[in-house]
PDB file of C-alpha atoms in Angstrom:
ATOM      1  CA  MET B 257     -12.119  21.813 -14.200  1.00 23.00           C
ATOM      2  CA  THR B 258     -11.422  21.961 -10.751  1.00 22.00           C
ATOM      3  CA  PRO B 259     -10.412  18.511  -8.890  1.00 26.00           C
ATOM      4  CA  SER B 260     -11.874  17.624  -5.507  1.00 29.00           C
ATOM      5  CA  LEU B 261      -9.196  16.450  -3.028  1.00 28.00           C
ATOM      6  CA  SER B 262     -12.377  15.495  -0.849  1.00 33.00           C
ATOM      7  CA  ALA B 263     -12.818  11.620  -1.887  1.00 40.00           C
ATOM      8  CA  GLY B 264      -8.975  11.092  -1.691  1.00 77.00           C
ATOM      9  CA  CYS B 265      -7.476   8.451  -2.915  1.00 90.00           C
ATOM     10  CA  VAL B 266      -4.677   5.883  -1.604  1.00 95.00           C
ATOM     11  CA  ILE B 267      -2.051   4.761  -2.496  1.00 95.00           C
ATOM     12  CA  ALA B 268      -0.991   0.999  -0.407  1.00 97.00           C
ATOM     13  CA  VAL B 269       2.617   0.061   0.056  1.00 97.00           C
ATOM     14  CA  LEU B 270       2.361  -3.419   0.700  1.00 97.00           C
ATOM     15  CA  GLY B 271       5.478  -6.117   0.881  1.00 95.00           C
ATOM     16  CA  ALA B 272       6.808  -9.019   3.500  1.00 92.00           C
ATOM     17  CA  GLU B 273       8.907  -7.926   6.500  1.00 87.00           C
ATOM     18  CA  SER B 274      12.208  -6.173   5.880  1.00 84.00           C
ATOM     19  CA  THR B 275      11.437  -5.439   2.097  1.00 90.00           C
ATOM     20  CA  GLY B 276      11.401  -1.250   2.555  1.00 89.00           C
ATOM     21  CA  LYS B 277       7.576  -0.687   2.905  1.00 93.00           C
ATOM     22  CA  THR B 278       8.251   2.041   5.386  1.00 93.00           C
ATOM     23  CA  ALA B 279      10.859   3.930   3.663  1.00 94.00           C
ATOM     24  CA  LEU B 280       9.300   3.610   1.069  1.00 96.00           C
ATOM     25  CA  ALA B 281       5.807   5.440   1.981  1.00 96.00           C
ATOM     26  CA  GLY B 282       8.046   7.691   3.738  1.00 96.00           C
ATOM     27  CA  ALA B 283       9.649   8.907   0.280  1.00 95.00           C
ATOM     28  CA  LEU B 284       6.085   8.719  -1.628  1.00 95.00           C
ATOM     29  CA  THR B 285       4.762  10.788   0.722  1.00 95.00           C
ATOM     30  CA  GLU B 286       7.630  13.291   0.238  1.00 94.00           C
ATOM     31  CA  ARG B 287       8.097  13.749  -3.155  1.00 92.00           C
ATOM     32  CA  LEU B 288       4.054  14.271  -3.340  1.00 91.00           C
ATOM     33  CA  THR B 289       3.729  16.488  -1.399  1.00 91.00           C
ATOM     34  CA  GLN B 290       6.775  18.454  -3.022  1.00 90.00           C
ATOM     35  CA  ARG B 291       4.540  18.115  -5.954  1.00 87.00           C
ATOM     36  CA  GLY B 292       2.123  19.917  -4.653  1.00 87.00           C
ATOM     37  CA  ILE B 293      -0.201  17.533  -3.546  1.00 88.00           C
ATOM     38  CA  VAL B 294      -2.162  16.773  -0.459  1.00 90.00           C
ATOM     39  CA  ALA B 295      -1.034  14.267   1.106  1.00 94.00           C
ATOM     40  CA  THR B 296      -1.377  12.195   4.263  1.00 96.00           C
ATOM     41  CA  LEU B 297       1.482   9.012   5.661  1.00 98.00           C
ATOM     42  CA  VAL B 298      -0.389   6.350   7.126  1.00 98.00           C
ATOM     43  CA  PRO B 299       1.948   4.028   9.736  1.00 97.00           C
ATOM     44  CA  GLU B 300       1.145   0.328  10.492  1.00 96.00           C
ATOM     45  CA  TYR B 301      -0.543   0.378  13.367  1.00 96.00           C
ATOM     46  CA  LEU B 302       0.700  -2.624  13.900  1.00 94.00           C
ATOM     47  CA  ARG B 303       4.343  -1.545  15.155  1.00 92.00           C
ATOM     48  CA  GLU B 304       2.150   1.584  17.058  1.00 95.00           C
ATOM     49  CA  TRP B 305       0.803  -1.501  18.929  1.00 94.00           C
ATOM     50  CA  CYS B 306       3.750  -3.902  19.376  1.00 92.00           C
ATOM     51  CA  GLU B 307       5.283  -1.109  21.231  1.00 91.00           C
ATOM     52  CA  ARG B 308       2.293  -0.338  23.361  1.00 94.00           C
ATOM     53  CA  GLU B 309       1.892  -3.790  24.373  1.00 94.00           C
ATOM     54  CA  GLY B 310       5.302  -5.526  24.222  1.00 93.00           C
ATOM     55  CA  ARG B 311       4.402  -8.577  22.178  1.00 91.00           C
ATOM     56  CA  THR B 312       2.964  -9.605  19.310  1.00 90.00           C
ATOM     57  CA  PRO B 313      -0.950 -10.044  18.967  1.00 94.00           C
ATOM     58  CA  ARG B 314      -2.915 -13.483  19.909  1.00 96.00           C
ATOM     59  CA  PRO B 315      -5.008 -14.222  17.110  1.00 96.00           C
ATOM     60  CA  ASP B 316      -8.329 -13.602  18.514  1.00 97.00           C
ATOM     61  CA  GLU B 317      -6.134  -9.739  18.784  1.00 97.00           C
ATOM     62  CA  GLN B 318      -5.408  -9.737  14.588  1.00 97.00           C
ATOM     63  CA  ALA B 319      -8.978  -8.633  13.647  1.00 98.00           C
ATOM     64  CA  ALA B 320      -8.742  -5.599  15.925  1.00 98.00           C
ATOM     65  CA  ILE B 321      -5.149  -4.669  14.432  1.00 97.00           C
ATOM     66  CA  ALA B 322      -6.925  -4.824  10.662  1.00 98.00           C
ATOM     67  CA  ALA B 323      -9.669  -2.763  11.280  1.00 98.00           C
ATOM     68  CA  GLU B 324      -8.109  -0.093  13.038  1.00 98.00           C
ATOM     69  CA  GLN B 325      -5.573  -0.153  10.187  1.00 98.00           C
ATOM     70  CA  SER B 326      -7.939   0.504   7.462  1.00 98.00           C
ATOM     71  CA  ARG B 327      -9.650   2.704   9.749  1.00 98.00           C
ATOM     72  CA  ARG B 328      -6.963   5.484   9.891  1.00 98.00           C
ATOM     73  CA  ILE B 329      -6.473   4.836   6.261  1.00 97.00           C
ATOM     74  CA  ALA B 330      -9.701   6.212   5.747  1.00 96.00           C
ATOM     75  CA  LEU B 331      -9.932   8.948   7.882  1.00 96.00           C
ATOM     76  CA  ALA B 332      -6.561  10.232   5.952  1.00 96.00           C
ATOM     77  CA  ALA B 333      -7.544   9.936   2.495  1.00 94.00           C
ATOM     78  CA  ARG B 334     -10.396  12.541   3.375  1.00 92.00           C
ATOM     79  CA  GLN B 335      -7.818  14.758   3.021  1.00 89.00           C
ATOM     80  CA  GLY B 336      -6.601  14.202  -0.237  1.00 91.00           C
ATOM     81  CA  VAL B 337      -4.516  11.101  -0.774  1.00 94.00           C
ATOM     82  CA  ALA B 338      -3.428   8.806   1.933  1.00 96.00           C
ATOM     83  CA  VAL B 339       0.022   6.838   1.439  1.00 96.00           C
ATOM     84  CA  ALA B 340      -0.541   3.781   3.710  1.00 98.00           C
ATOM     85  CA  ASP B 341       3.094   1.429   5.000  1.00 97.00           C
ATOM     86  CA  THR B 342       0.896  -1.540   3.911  1.00 96.00           C
ATOM     87  CA  THR B 343      -2.767  -2.234   5.258  1.00 98.00           C
ATOM     88  CA  ALA B 344      -4.926  -4.943   6.442  1.00 98.00           C
ATOM     89  CA  LEU B 345      -4.339  -7.307   3.266  1.00 98.00           C
ATOM     90  CA  MET B 346      -1.087  -7.622   5.197  1.00 96.00           C
ATOM     91  CA  THR B 347      -2.372  -8.603   8.694  1.00 97.00           C
ATOM     92  CA  ALA B 348      -4.562 -11.061   6.564  1.00 97.00           C
ATOM     93  CA  VAL B 349      -1.735 -12.600   5.250  1.00 97.00           C
ATOM     94  CA  TYR B 350      -0.080 -13.176   8.263  1.00 95.00           C
ATOM     95  CA  SER B 351      -3.211 -14.331  10.233  1.00 96.00           C
ATOM     96  CA  GLU B 352      -3.065 -17.406   7.030  1.00 96.00           C
ATOM     97  CA  LEU B 353       0.484 -17.903   8.169  1.00 94.00           C
ATOM     98  CA  LEU B 354       0.459 -17.914  11.505  1.00 93.00           C
ATOM     99  CA  PHE B 355      -2.489 -19.076  12.815  1.00 95.00           C
ATOM    100  CA  ASP B 356      -4.324 -21.045   9.940  1.00 96.00           C
ATOM    101  CA  ASP B 357      -6.691 -18.351  10.298  1.00 97.00           C
ATOM    102  CA  ARG B 358      -8.428 -16.726   6.500  1.00 97.00           C
ATOM    103  CA  SER B 359     -11.006 -14.666   8.279  1.00 97.00           C
ATOM    104  CA  LEU B 360      -9.916 -11.829   8.076  1.00 98.00           C
ATOM    105  CA  HIS B 361      -9.284 -11.379   4.142  1.00 98.00           C
ATOM    106  CA  ALA B 362     -12.608 -10.912   2.893  1.00 97.00           C
ATOM    107  CA  ASP B 363     -13.240  -7.345   4.636  1.00 97.00           C
ATOM    108  CA  ALA B 364      -9.027  -6.924   3.594  1.00 98.00           C
ATOM    109  CA  LEU B 365      -9.639  -7.603   0.088  1.00 98.00           C
ATOM    110  CA  ALA B 366     -12.900  -5.377   0.048  1.00 97.00           C
ATOM    111  CA  ALA B 367     -11.210  -2.746   1.383  1.00 97.00           C
ATOM    112  CA  GLN B 368      -7.933  -2.737  -0.567  1.00 97.00           C
ATOM    113  CA  ALA B 369     -10.427  -3.246  -4.169  1.00 96.00           C
ATOM    114  CA  GLY B 370     -11.360   0.328  -2.851  1.00 94.00           C
ATOM    115  CA  TYR B 371      -7.756   1.865  -3.133  1.00 95.00           C
ATOM    116  CA  ALA B 372      -6.322   3.549  -6.235  1.00 92.00           C
ATOM    117  CA  VAL B 373      -2.915   2.289  -6.461  1.00 93.00           C
ATOM    118  CA  THR B 374      -1.630  -1.123  -4.455  1.00 96.00           C
ATOM    119  CA  LEU B 375       2.245  -1.127  -4.691  1.00 97.00           C
ATOM    120  CA  LEU B 376       4.514  -4.096  -3.801  1.00 96.00           C
ATOM    121  CA  THR B 377       7.709  -4.091  -2.245  1.00 94.00           C
ATOM    122  CA  ALA B 378      10.151  -6.990  -3.834  1.00 92.00           C
ATOM    123  CA  LEU B 379      12.152  -9.103  -2.084  1.00 91.00           C
ATOM    124  CA  ASP B 380      15.170  -8.122  -3.643  1.00 86.00           C
ATOM    125  CA  LEU B 381      16.856  -6.062  -0.147  1.00 84.00           C
ATOM    126  CA  PRO B 382      18.924  -7.568   2.567  1.00 79.00           C
ATOM    127  CA  TRP B 383      17.748  -8.957   5.380  1.00 73.00           C
ATOM    128  CA  VAL B 384      17.096  -6.735   8.589  1.00 75.00           C
ATOM    129  CA  ALA B 385      16.235  -7.587  12.319  1.00 67.00           C
ATOM    130  CA  ASP B 386      13.267  -5.159  13.418  1.00 64.00           C
ATOM    131  CA  GLY B 387      13.072  -6.326  17.525  1.00 57.00           C
ATOM    132  CA  LEU B 388       9.477  -7.696  17.467  1.00 53.00           C
ATOM    133  CA  GLN B 389       8.515  -6.886  13.841  1.00 54.00           C
ATOM    134  CA  ARG B 390      10.095  -9.305  12.153  1.00 52.00           C
ATOM    135  CA  ASP B 391       9.852 -13.068  12.129  1.00 62.00           C
ATOM    136  CA  GLY B 392      12.889 -14.238  10.447  1.00 64.00           C
ATOM    137  CA  PRO B 393      13.664 -14.725   6.450  1.00 72.00           C
ATOM    138  CA  HIS B 394      12.643 -17.414   6.179  1.00 77.00           C
ATOM    139  CA  VAL B 395       8.616 -16.319   6.097  1.00 83.00           C
ATOM    140  CA  ARG B 396       9.434 -13.703   3.351  1.00 90.00           C
ATOM    141  CA  GLU B 397       9.080 -15.772   0.231  1.00 92.00           C
ATOM    142  CA  PRO B 398       5.681 -17.344   1.933  1.00 93.00           C
ATOM    143  CA  VAL B 399       4.907 -14.142   3.066  1.00 93.00           C
ATOM    144  CA  ASP B 400       5.215 -12.810  -0.091  1.00 94.00           C
ATOM    145  CA  ALA B 401       2.923 -15.669  -2.001  1.00 95.00           C
ATOM    146  CA  LEU B 402       0.673 -15.487   0.248  1.00 96.00           C
ATOM    147  CA  VAL B 403       0.339 -11.065  -0.922  1.00 96.00           C
ATOM    148  CA  ARG B 404       0.559 -12.270  -4.635  1.00 96.00           C
ATOM    149  CA  ALA B 405      -2.199 -15.129  -4.255  1.00 96.00           C
ATOM    150  CA  ALA B 406      -4.487 -13.265  -2.478  1.00 97.00           C
ATOM    151  CA  LEU B 407      -4.014  -9.643  -4.856  1.00 97.00           C
ATOM    152  CA  GLY B 408      -5.445 -12.193  -7.411  1.00 96.00           C
ATOM    153  CA  ARG B 409      -8.018 -13.733  -5.962  1.00 95.00           C
ATOM    154  CA  GLY B 410      -9.350 -10.257  -5.613  1.00 96.00           C
ATOM    155  CA  GLY B 411      -8.720  -9.541  -8.878  1.00 95.00           C
ATOM    156  CA  ILE B 412      -6.436  -6.205  -7.559  1.00 95.00           C
ATOM    157  CA  SER B 413      -4.124  -4.340  -9.918  1.00 93.00           C
ATOM    158  CA  TYR B 414      -0.556  -4.172  -8.192  1.00 94.00           C
ATOM    159  CA  ALA B 415       3.267  -3.310  -9.282  1.00 94.00           C
ATOM    160  CA  VAL B 416       6.345  -4.790  -7.489  1.00 94.00           C
ATOM    161  CA  VAL B 417       8.633  -2.133  -6.968  1.00 93.00           C
ATOM    162  CA  HIS B 418      12.585  -3.399  -7.826  1.00 92.00           C
ATOM    163  CA  GLY B 419      15.766  -1.631  -6.968  1.00 90.00           C
ATOM    164  CA  SER B 420      17.743   0.194  -3.971  1.00 81.00           C
ATOM    165  CA  GLY B 421      17.179   3.945  -2.958  1.00 80.00           C
ATOM    166  CA  GLY B 422      16.825   6.342  -5.285  1.00 86.00           C
ATOM    167  CA  GLU B 423      16.444   3.698  -8.243  1.00 90.00           C
ATOM    168  CA  ARG B 424      13.269   1.944  -6.023  1.00 91.00           C
ATOM    169  CA  LEU B 425      11.768   5.458  -5.275  1.00 93.00           C
ATOM    170  CA  SER B 426      11.640   5.830  -9.408  1.00 92.00           C
ATOM    171  CA  ASN B 427      10.252   2.469 -10.269  1.00 93.00           C
ATOM    172  CA  ALA B 428       7.549   2.795  -7.619  1.00 93.00           C
ATOM    173  CA  TRP B 429       7.045   6.843  -9.173  1.00 92.00           C
ATOM    174  CA  ASN B 430       6.487   5.013 -12.035  1.00 90.00           C
ATOM    175  CA  ALA B 431       4.278   2.817 -11.420  1.00 89.00           C
ATOM    176  CA  LEU B 432       1.986   5.563 -10.055  1.00 87.00           C
ATOM    177  CA  ASN B 433       2.318   7.581 -12.549  1.00 84.00           C
ATOM    178  CA  LEU B 434       1.516   4.752 -14.990  1.00 80.00           C
ATOM    179  CA  ALA B 435      -1.897   4.044 -13.038  1.00 78.00           C
ATOM    180  CA  ALA B 436      -2.937   7.942 -13.058  1.00 71.00           C
ATOM    181  CA  GLN B 437      -3.055   7.630 -16.833  1.00 69.00           C
ATOM    182  CA  SER B 438      -4.477   4.225 -16.629  1.00 64.00           C
ATOM    183  CA  GLU B 439      -7.537   4.917 -13.691  1.00 57.00           C
ATOM    184  CA  ALA B 440     -10.815   5.083 -15.306  1.00 43.00           C
ATOM    185  CA  PRO B 441     -13.211   7.701 -13.862  1.00 42.00           C
ATOM    186  CA  ALA B 442     -15.306   6.416 -10.678  1.00 38.00           C
ATOM    187  CA  ALA B 443     -18.831   7.104 -12.341  1.00 32.00           C
ATOM    188  CA  ARG B 444     -18.320   4.735 -15.064  1.00 32.00           C
ATOM    189  CA  ARG B 445     -16.411   2.280 -12.616  1.00 38.00           C
ATOM    190  CA  PRO B 446     -18.320  -0.235 -10.948  1.00 36.00           C
ATOM    191  CA  ALA B 447     -17.872  -0.136  -7.411  1.00 36.00           C
ATOM    192  CA  GLY B 448     -15.272  -2.661  -5.593  1.00 38.00           C
ATOM    193  CA  ARG B 449     -13.825  -3.290  -9.149  1.00 39.00           C
ATOM    194  CA  ALA B 450     -10.945  -3.341  -9.543  1.00 40.00           C
ATOM    195  CA  ARG B 451      -8.437  -1.190 -12.755  1.00 43.00           C
ATOM    196  CA  GLU B 452      -7.833  -3.316 -14.918  1.00 45.00           C
ATOM    197  CA  GLY B 453      -4.325  -4.311 -15.948  1.00 44.00           C
ATOM    198  CA  TRP B 454      -1.714  -1.555 -16.246  1.00 41.00           C
ATOM    199  CA  GLN B 455       0.617  -0.513 -19.341  1.00 36.00           C
ATOM    200  CA  TRP B 456       3.676   0.971 -19.218  1.00 35.00           C
ATOM    201  CA  SER B 457       3.808   4.759 -21.199  1.00 33.00           C
ATOM    202  CA  CYS B 458       6.221   5.609 -20.466  1.00 37.00           C
ATOM    203  CA  GLU B 459      10.544   4.557 -18.882  1.00 37.00           C
ATOM    204  CA  LYS B 460      10.809   7.242 -16.417  1.00 39.00           C
ATOM    205  CA  CYS B 461       8.853  10.454 -15.915  1.00 42.00           C
ATOM    206  CA  SER B 462      10.270  13.287 -13.749  1.00 42.00           C
ATOM    207  CA  ASP B 463       8.146  16.737 -15.553  1.00 47.00           C
ATOM    208  CA  PRO B 464       6.782  17.857 -11.912  1.00 45.00           C
ATOM    209  CA  VAL B 465       3.826  20.007 -14.223  1.00 48.00           C
ATOM    210  CA  CYS B 466       3.214  16.308 -16.053  1.00 50.00           C
ATOM    211  CA  GLU B 467       3.359  14.647 -12.233  1.00 46.00           C
ATOM    212  CA  HIS B 468       0.554  17.331 -11.273  1.00 47.00           C
ATOM    213  CA  ARG B 469      -1.678  17.071 -13.057  1.00 51.00           C
ATOM    214  CA  LEU B 470      -1.084  12.862 -13.528  1.00 50.00           C
ATOM    215  CA  PHE B 471      -1.926  12.750  -9.788  1.00 49.00           C
ATOM    216  CA  THR B 472      -4.801  15.806  -9.564  1.00 50.00           C
ATOM    217  CA  GLU B 473      -6.392  13.286 -12.200  1.00 54.00           C
ATOM    218  CA  LEU B 474      -6.161  10.468  -9.751  1.00 51.00           C
ATOM    219  CA  VAL B 475      -7.560  11.820  -7.057  1.00 49.00           C
ATOM    220  CA  ALA B 476     -10.337  13.908  -9.054  1.00 51.00           C
ATOM    221  CA  ARG B 477     -13.604  11.487  -8.330  1.00 41.00           C
ATOM    222  CA  ARG B 478     -15.568  14.739  -8.991  1.00 31.00           C
ATOM    223  CA  SER B 479     -15.354  18.282 -10.546  1.00 33.00           C
TER     224      SER B 479
END
């Protein structure tokens, strides 16, 4: 069987500020490419928006930012695997935290449920300032709690990624391998339904042949 990459899939990296989302998403994209998988990194649109406007968004601007993030992820997924450095769910969470606005959750969770893998970066990295993008270390735990609660309400399975540097990448890679092994064919899974809970099958997996097979199975939606 020759897998088709046209429908693609999404690996979503979520997490509170200063938890290494951007570095992890970039490292995953690079490693996937090295393994022969067509992968595209989707940067955080909010960062681009803030740099362009020179400020953080108002409450009424949040929905458009979330929609644009989802649009860019969907566009990248048409080419193969999209590795998303955050998704609309993070915009929804911050809208709830900062503006007491929960209106973005429904659309964000609907999009998140269609992604192949959700990784949540742990709070074990030191907080680092980053201009307009950072509110301070005191918001990390509330944001983390809101993300977990949202994923729980949506019935979306996720893996928490701990460690620093290469260890963090290895732990994320193991989670991806596990998700690939447990992924049910789309034809047998009801639309919008998240995968059942994952179970670890091995501590380390670094065999390129094995990894390539697992990921091509993950992105294959039809033969």
